[in-house]
Coordinates of C-alpha atoms in Angstrom, one line a residue:
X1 CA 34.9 -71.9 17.9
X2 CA 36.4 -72.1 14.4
X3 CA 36.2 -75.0 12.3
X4 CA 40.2 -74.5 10.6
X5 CA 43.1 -71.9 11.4
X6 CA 45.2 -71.1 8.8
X7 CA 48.7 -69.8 9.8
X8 CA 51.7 -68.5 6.8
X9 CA 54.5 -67.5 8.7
X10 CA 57.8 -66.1 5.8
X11 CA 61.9 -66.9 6.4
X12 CA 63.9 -64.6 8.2
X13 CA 67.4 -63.2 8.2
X14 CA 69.9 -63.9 11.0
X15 CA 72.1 -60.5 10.0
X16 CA 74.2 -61.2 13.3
X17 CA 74.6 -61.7 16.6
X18 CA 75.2 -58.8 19.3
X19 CA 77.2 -60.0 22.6
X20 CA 79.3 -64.0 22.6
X21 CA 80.9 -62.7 25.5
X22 CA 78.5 -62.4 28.4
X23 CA 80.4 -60.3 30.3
X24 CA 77.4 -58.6 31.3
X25 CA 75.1 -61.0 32.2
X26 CA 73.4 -61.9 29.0
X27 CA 74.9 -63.3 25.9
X28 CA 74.0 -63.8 22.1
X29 CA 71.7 -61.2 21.3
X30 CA 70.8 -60.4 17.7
X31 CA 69.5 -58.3 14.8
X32 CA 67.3 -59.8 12.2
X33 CA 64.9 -59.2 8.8
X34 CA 61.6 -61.1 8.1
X35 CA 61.0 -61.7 4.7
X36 CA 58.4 -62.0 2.3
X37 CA 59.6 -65.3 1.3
X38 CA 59.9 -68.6 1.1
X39 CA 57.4 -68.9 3.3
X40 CA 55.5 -72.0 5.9
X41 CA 52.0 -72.3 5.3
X42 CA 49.7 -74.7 7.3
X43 CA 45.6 -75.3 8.0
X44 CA 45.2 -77.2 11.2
X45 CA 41.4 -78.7 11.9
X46 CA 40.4 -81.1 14.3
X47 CA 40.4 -84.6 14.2
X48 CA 39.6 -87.7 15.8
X49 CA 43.2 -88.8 15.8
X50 CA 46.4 -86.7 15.5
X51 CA 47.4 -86.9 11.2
X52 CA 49.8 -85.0 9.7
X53 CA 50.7 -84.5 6.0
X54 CA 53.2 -82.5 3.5
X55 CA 56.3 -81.6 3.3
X56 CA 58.1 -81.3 7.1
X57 CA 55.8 -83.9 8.5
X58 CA 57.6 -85.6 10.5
X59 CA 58.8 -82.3 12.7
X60 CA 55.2 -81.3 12.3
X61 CA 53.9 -84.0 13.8
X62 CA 56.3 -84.0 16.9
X63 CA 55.9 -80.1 17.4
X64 CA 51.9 -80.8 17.0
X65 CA 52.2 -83.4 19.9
X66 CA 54.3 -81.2 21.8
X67 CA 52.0 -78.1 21.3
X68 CA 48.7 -80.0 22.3
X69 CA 49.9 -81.6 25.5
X70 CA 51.0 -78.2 26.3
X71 CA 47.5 -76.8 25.5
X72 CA 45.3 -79.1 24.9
X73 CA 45.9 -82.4 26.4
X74 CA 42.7 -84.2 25.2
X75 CA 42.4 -82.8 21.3
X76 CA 43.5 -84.3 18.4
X77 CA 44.0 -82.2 14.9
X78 CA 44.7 -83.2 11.2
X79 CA 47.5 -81.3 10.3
X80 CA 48.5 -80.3 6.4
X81 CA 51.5 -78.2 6.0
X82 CA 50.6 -77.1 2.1
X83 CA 54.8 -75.6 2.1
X84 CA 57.6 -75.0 4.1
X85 CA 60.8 -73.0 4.0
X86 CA 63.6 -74.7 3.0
X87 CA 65.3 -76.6 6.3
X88 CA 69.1 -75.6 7.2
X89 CA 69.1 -72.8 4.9
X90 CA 69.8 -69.9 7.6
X91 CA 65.6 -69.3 7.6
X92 CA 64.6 -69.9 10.6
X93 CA 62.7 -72.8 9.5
X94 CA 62.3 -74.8 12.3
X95 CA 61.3 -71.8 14.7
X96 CA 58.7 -70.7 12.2
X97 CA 57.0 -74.3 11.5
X98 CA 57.2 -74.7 15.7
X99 CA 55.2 -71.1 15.8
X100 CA 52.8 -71.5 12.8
X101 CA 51.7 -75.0 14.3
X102 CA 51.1 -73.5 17.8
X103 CA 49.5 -70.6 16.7
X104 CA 47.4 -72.6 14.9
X105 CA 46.6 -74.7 17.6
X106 CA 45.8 -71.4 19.8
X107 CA 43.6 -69.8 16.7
X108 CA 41.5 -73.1 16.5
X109 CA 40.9 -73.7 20.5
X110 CA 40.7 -70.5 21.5
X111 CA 43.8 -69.7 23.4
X112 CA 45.4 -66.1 23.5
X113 CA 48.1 -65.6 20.5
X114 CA 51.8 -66.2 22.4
X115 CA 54.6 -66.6 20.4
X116 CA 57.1 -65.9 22.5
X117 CA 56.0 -68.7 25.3
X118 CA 55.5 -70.7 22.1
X119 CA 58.8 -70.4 21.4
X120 CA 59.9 -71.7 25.0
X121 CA 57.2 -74.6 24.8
X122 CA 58.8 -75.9 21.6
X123 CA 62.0 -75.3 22.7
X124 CA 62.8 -72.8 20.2
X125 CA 64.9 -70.2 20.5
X126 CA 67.7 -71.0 22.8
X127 CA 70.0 -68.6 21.5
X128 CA 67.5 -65.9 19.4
X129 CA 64.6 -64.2 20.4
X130 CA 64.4 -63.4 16.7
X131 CA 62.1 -65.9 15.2
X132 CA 59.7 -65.2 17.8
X133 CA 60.3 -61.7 17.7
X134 CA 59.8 -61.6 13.6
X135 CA 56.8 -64.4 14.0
X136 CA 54.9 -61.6 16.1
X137 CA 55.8 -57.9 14.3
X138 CA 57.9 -58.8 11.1
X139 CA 60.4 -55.7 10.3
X140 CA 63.4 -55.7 12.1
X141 CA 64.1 -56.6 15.3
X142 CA 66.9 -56.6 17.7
X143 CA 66.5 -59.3 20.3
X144 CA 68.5 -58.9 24.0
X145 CA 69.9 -61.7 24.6
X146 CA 70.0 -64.4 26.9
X147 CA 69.7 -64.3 30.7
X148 CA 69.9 -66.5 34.0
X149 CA 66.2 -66.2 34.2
X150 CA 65.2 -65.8 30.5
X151 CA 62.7 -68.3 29.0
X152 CA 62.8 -66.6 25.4
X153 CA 65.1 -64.0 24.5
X154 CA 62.7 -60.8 24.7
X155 CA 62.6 -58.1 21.6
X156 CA 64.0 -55.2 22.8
X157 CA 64.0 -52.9 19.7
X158 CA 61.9 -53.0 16.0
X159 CA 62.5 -50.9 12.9
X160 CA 60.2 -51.2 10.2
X161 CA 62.4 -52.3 6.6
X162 CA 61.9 -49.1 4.0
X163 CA 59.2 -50.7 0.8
X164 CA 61.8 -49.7 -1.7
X165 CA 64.9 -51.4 -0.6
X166 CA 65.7 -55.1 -1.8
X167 CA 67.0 -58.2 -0.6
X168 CA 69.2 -60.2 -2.8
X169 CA 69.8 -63.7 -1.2
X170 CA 72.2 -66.0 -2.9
X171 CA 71.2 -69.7 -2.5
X172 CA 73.2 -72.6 -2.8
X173 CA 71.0 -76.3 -2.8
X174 CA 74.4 -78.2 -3.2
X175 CA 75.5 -77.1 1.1
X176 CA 73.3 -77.0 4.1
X177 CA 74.2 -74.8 7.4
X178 CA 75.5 -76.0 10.5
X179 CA 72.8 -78.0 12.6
X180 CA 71.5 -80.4 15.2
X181 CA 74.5 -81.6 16.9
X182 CA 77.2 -80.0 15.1
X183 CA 75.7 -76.6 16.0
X184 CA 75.3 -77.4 19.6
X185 CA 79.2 -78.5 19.2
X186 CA 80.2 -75.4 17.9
X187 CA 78.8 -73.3 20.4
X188 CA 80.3 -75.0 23.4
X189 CA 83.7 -75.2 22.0
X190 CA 84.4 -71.9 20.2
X191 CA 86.1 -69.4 23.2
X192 CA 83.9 -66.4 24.2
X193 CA 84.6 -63.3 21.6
X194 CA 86.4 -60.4 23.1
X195 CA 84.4 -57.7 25.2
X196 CA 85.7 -55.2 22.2
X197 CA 84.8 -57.1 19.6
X198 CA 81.4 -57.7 21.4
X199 CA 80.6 -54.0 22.4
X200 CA 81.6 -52.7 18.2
X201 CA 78.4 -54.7 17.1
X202 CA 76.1 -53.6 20.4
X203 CA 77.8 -49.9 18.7
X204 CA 77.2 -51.1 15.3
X205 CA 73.3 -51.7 15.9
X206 CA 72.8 -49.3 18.3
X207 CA 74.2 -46.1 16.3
X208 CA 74.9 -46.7 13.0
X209 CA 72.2 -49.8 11.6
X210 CA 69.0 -48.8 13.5
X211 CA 69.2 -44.8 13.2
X212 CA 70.0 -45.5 9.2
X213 CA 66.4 -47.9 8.8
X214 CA 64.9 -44.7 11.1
X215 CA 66.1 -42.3 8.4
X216 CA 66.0 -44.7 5.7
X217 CA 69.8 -44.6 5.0
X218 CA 70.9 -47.5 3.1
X219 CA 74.7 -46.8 2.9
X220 CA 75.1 -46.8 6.8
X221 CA 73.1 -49.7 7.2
X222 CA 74.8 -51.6 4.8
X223 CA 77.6 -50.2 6.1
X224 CA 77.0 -51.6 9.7
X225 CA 75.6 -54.9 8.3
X226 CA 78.6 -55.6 6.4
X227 CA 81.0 -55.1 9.1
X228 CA 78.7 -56.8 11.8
X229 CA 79.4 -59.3 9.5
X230 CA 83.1 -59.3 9.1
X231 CA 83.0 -59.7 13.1
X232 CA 80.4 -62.6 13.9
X233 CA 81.7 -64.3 10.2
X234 CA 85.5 -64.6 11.8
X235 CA 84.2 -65.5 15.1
X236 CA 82.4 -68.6 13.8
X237 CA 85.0 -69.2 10.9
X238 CA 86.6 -72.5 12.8
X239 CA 83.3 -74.0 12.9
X240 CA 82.8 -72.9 8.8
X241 CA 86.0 -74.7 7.6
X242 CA 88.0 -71.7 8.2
X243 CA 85.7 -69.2 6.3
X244 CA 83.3 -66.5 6.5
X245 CA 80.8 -68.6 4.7
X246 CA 79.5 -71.7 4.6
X247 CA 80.1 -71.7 0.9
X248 CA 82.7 -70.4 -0.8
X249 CA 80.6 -70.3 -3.8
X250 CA 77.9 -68.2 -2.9
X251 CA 80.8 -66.2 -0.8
X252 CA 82.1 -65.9 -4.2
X253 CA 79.3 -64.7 -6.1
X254 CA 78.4 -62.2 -2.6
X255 CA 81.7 -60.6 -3.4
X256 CA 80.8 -59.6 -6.9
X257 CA 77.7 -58.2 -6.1
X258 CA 79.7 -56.1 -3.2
X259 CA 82.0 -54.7 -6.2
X260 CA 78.8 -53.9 -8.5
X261 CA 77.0 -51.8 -5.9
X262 CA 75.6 -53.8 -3.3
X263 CA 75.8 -53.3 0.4
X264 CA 75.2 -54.8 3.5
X265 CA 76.8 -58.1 2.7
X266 CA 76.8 -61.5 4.7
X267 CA 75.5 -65.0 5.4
X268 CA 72.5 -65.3 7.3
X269 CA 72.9 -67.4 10.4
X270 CA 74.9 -70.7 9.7
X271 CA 73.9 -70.4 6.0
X272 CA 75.0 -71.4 3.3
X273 CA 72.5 -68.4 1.8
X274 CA 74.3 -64.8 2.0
X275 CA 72.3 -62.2 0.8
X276 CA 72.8 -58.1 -0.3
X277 CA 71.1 -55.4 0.2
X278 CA 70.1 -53.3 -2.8
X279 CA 68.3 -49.3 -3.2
X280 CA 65.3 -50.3 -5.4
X281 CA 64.0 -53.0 -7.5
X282 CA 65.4 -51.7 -10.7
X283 CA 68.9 -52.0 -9.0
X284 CA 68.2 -55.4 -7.9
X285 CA 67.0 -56.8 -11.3
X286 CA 70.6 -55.0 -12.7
X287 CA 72.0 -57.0 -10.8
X288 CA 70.3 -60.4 -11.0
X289 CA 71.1 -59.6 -15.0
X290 CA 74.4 -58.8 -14.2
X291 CA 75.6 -62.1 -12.4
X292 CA 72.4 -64.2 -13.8
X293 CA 75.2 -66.5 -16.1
X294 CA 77.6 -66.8 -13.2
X295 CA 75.1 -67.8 -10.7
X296 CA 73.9 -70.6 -13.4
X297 CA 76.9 -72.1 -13.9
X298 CA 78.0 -72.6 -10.0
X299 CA 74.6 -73.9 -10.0
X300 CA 73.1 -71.4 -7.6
X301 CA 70.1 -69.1 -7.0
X302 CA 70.0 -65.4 -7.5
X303 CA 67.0 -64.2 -6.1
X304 CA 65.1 -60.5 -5.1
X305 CA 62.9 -60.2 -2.0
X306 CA 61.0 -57.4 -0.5
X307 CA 61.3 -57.4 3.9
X308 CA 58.2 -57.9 5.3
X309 CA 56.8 -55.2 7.8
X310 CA 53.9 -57.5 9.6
X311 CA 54.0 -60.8 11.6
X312 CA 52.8 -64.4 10.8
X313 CA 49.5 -64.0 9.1
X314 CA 46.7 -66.3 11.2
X315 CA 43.3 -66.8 10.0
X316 CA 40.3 -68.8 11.4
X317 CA 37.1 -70.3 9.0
X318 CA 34.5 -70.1 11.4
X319 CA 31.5 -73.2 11.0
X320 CA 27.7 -72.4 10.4
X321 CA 25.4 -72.6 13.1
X322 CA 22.6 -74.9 11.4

């Protein structure tokens, strides 16, 4: 058995959802981006009693309980989380602190690797397959939705992100994304999106974003991004005070980076980060130069990022055998 697991699982992008019809059966869907940060990193060892420190605690703690009387009923584990991604950003946070902690859990006792019945345990992933999805492979990954009979939303196509492309995200610490109760509100009261609307994104993915990361394309995948966008951004506009984006300054400051050669433009999941997709690292630091005074004085973060091509990474410290 080992003696600690170590689990660092990085943010992910919610780059839109595929079907809020479900005409057909299933609904939400979605296509997402792991990144190589910020990141969740945690070392779980056992303990006589259950003790959790850093930042997140609290959840931490809840999703440890949750995750050992699922598991291991009759163990008890110190828990540090040494960082976490920022909560209510459109990361993924919660999903990937609920999967590093049971995945450390499974690494320490034993137990095969499962993120996706994980997911269900910790009652992540209602809507999204993604997190799980992303937690497992990294890339990107198109999830299938939701059915009568689903338990998490399965992955149902991956892509691996090309090494020279670059993620700009666009961070605003002054807003937070739609959450807790107010999301749940906002998906029971916004009217299903129309079956056209619904089957241009399933098109979107399908033939225009996932052949372009196969050919490594970036104008028709920033193409299809961008307009998947447009779609799922005026669809939840009601519950966004009317707008695309969560903030209108980082909408603001997306725009410009549109106009200066970006592409593939949005707000990841409720936000308020949007991000951009650049060619290379040399255009991304152009444009990080370019906007670095504006950013400043609307008092947000300009920021370049690589995607991440592998899952969560899990590591066990074995003890000596005296």
């Amino acid at each position: 058995m080992s003696a600690q697991a170590s689990v660092t699982a990085t943010a992910r992008l919610h780059l839109g959802f595929l079907d809020m019809n479900g005409g057909l059966g299933r609904k939400f869907g979605g296509l997402g981006l792991s990144l190589d940060s910020p990141a969740t990193r945690l070392t779980l060892t056992r303990a006589p009693a259950n003790r959790v420190e850093g930042p997140e605690s609290e959840r931490a703690a809840r999703l440890l309980e949750k995750a050992q009387a699922a598991l291991t009923p009759d163990a008890r584990h110190s828990l540090v989380v040494h960082e976490a991604i920022p909560a209510h950003s459109g990361f993924g946070s919660g999903t990937q602190l609920a999967l590093a902690v049971a995945a450390a859990l499974r690494r320490l006792e034993d137990l095969p690797h499962d993120p996706a019945a994980d997911a269900a345990m910790t009652s992540r992933g209602a809507r999204s397959g993604l997190g799980a999805g992303l937690f497992a492979t990294g890339g990107v990954v198109v999830d299938g939705g939701r059915g009568p009979q689903t338990k998490t939303p399965p992955v149902i196509a991956r892509a691996e992100f090309p090494e020279d492309w670059r993620v700009l995200l666009v961070s605003d610490p002054t807003a937070v994304g739609l959450h807790g109760s107010d999301e749940r509100e906002a998906f029971a009261t916004l009217p299903p999106l129309s079956e056209a609307a619904s089957g241009e994104l399933c098109r979107l993915v399908l033939m225009q974003a996932l052949p372009a990361l196969a050919e490594r394309e970036l104008a028709p995948f920033g193409a299809a991004v961008t307009r998947i966008q447009e779609i799922v951004g005026d669809y939840f506009a009601p519950a966004q005070g009317g707008r695309r984006y969560t903030s209108a300054k980082v909408e603001q400051l997306v725009a410009g980076l549109l106009a200066e050669g970006a592409t593939g433009v949005g707000q990841t999941s409720w936000g308020p980060t949007g991000f951009a997709f650049v060619e290379s690292e040399a255009a991304a630091r152009r444009l990080v130069e370019r906007f670095a005074a504006a950013a400043g004085a609307q008092e947000l973060a300009l920021t370049i990022h690589r995607g991440l091509n592998r899952g969560a990474r899990i590591e066990a410290v074995y003890a000596r055998i005296a």
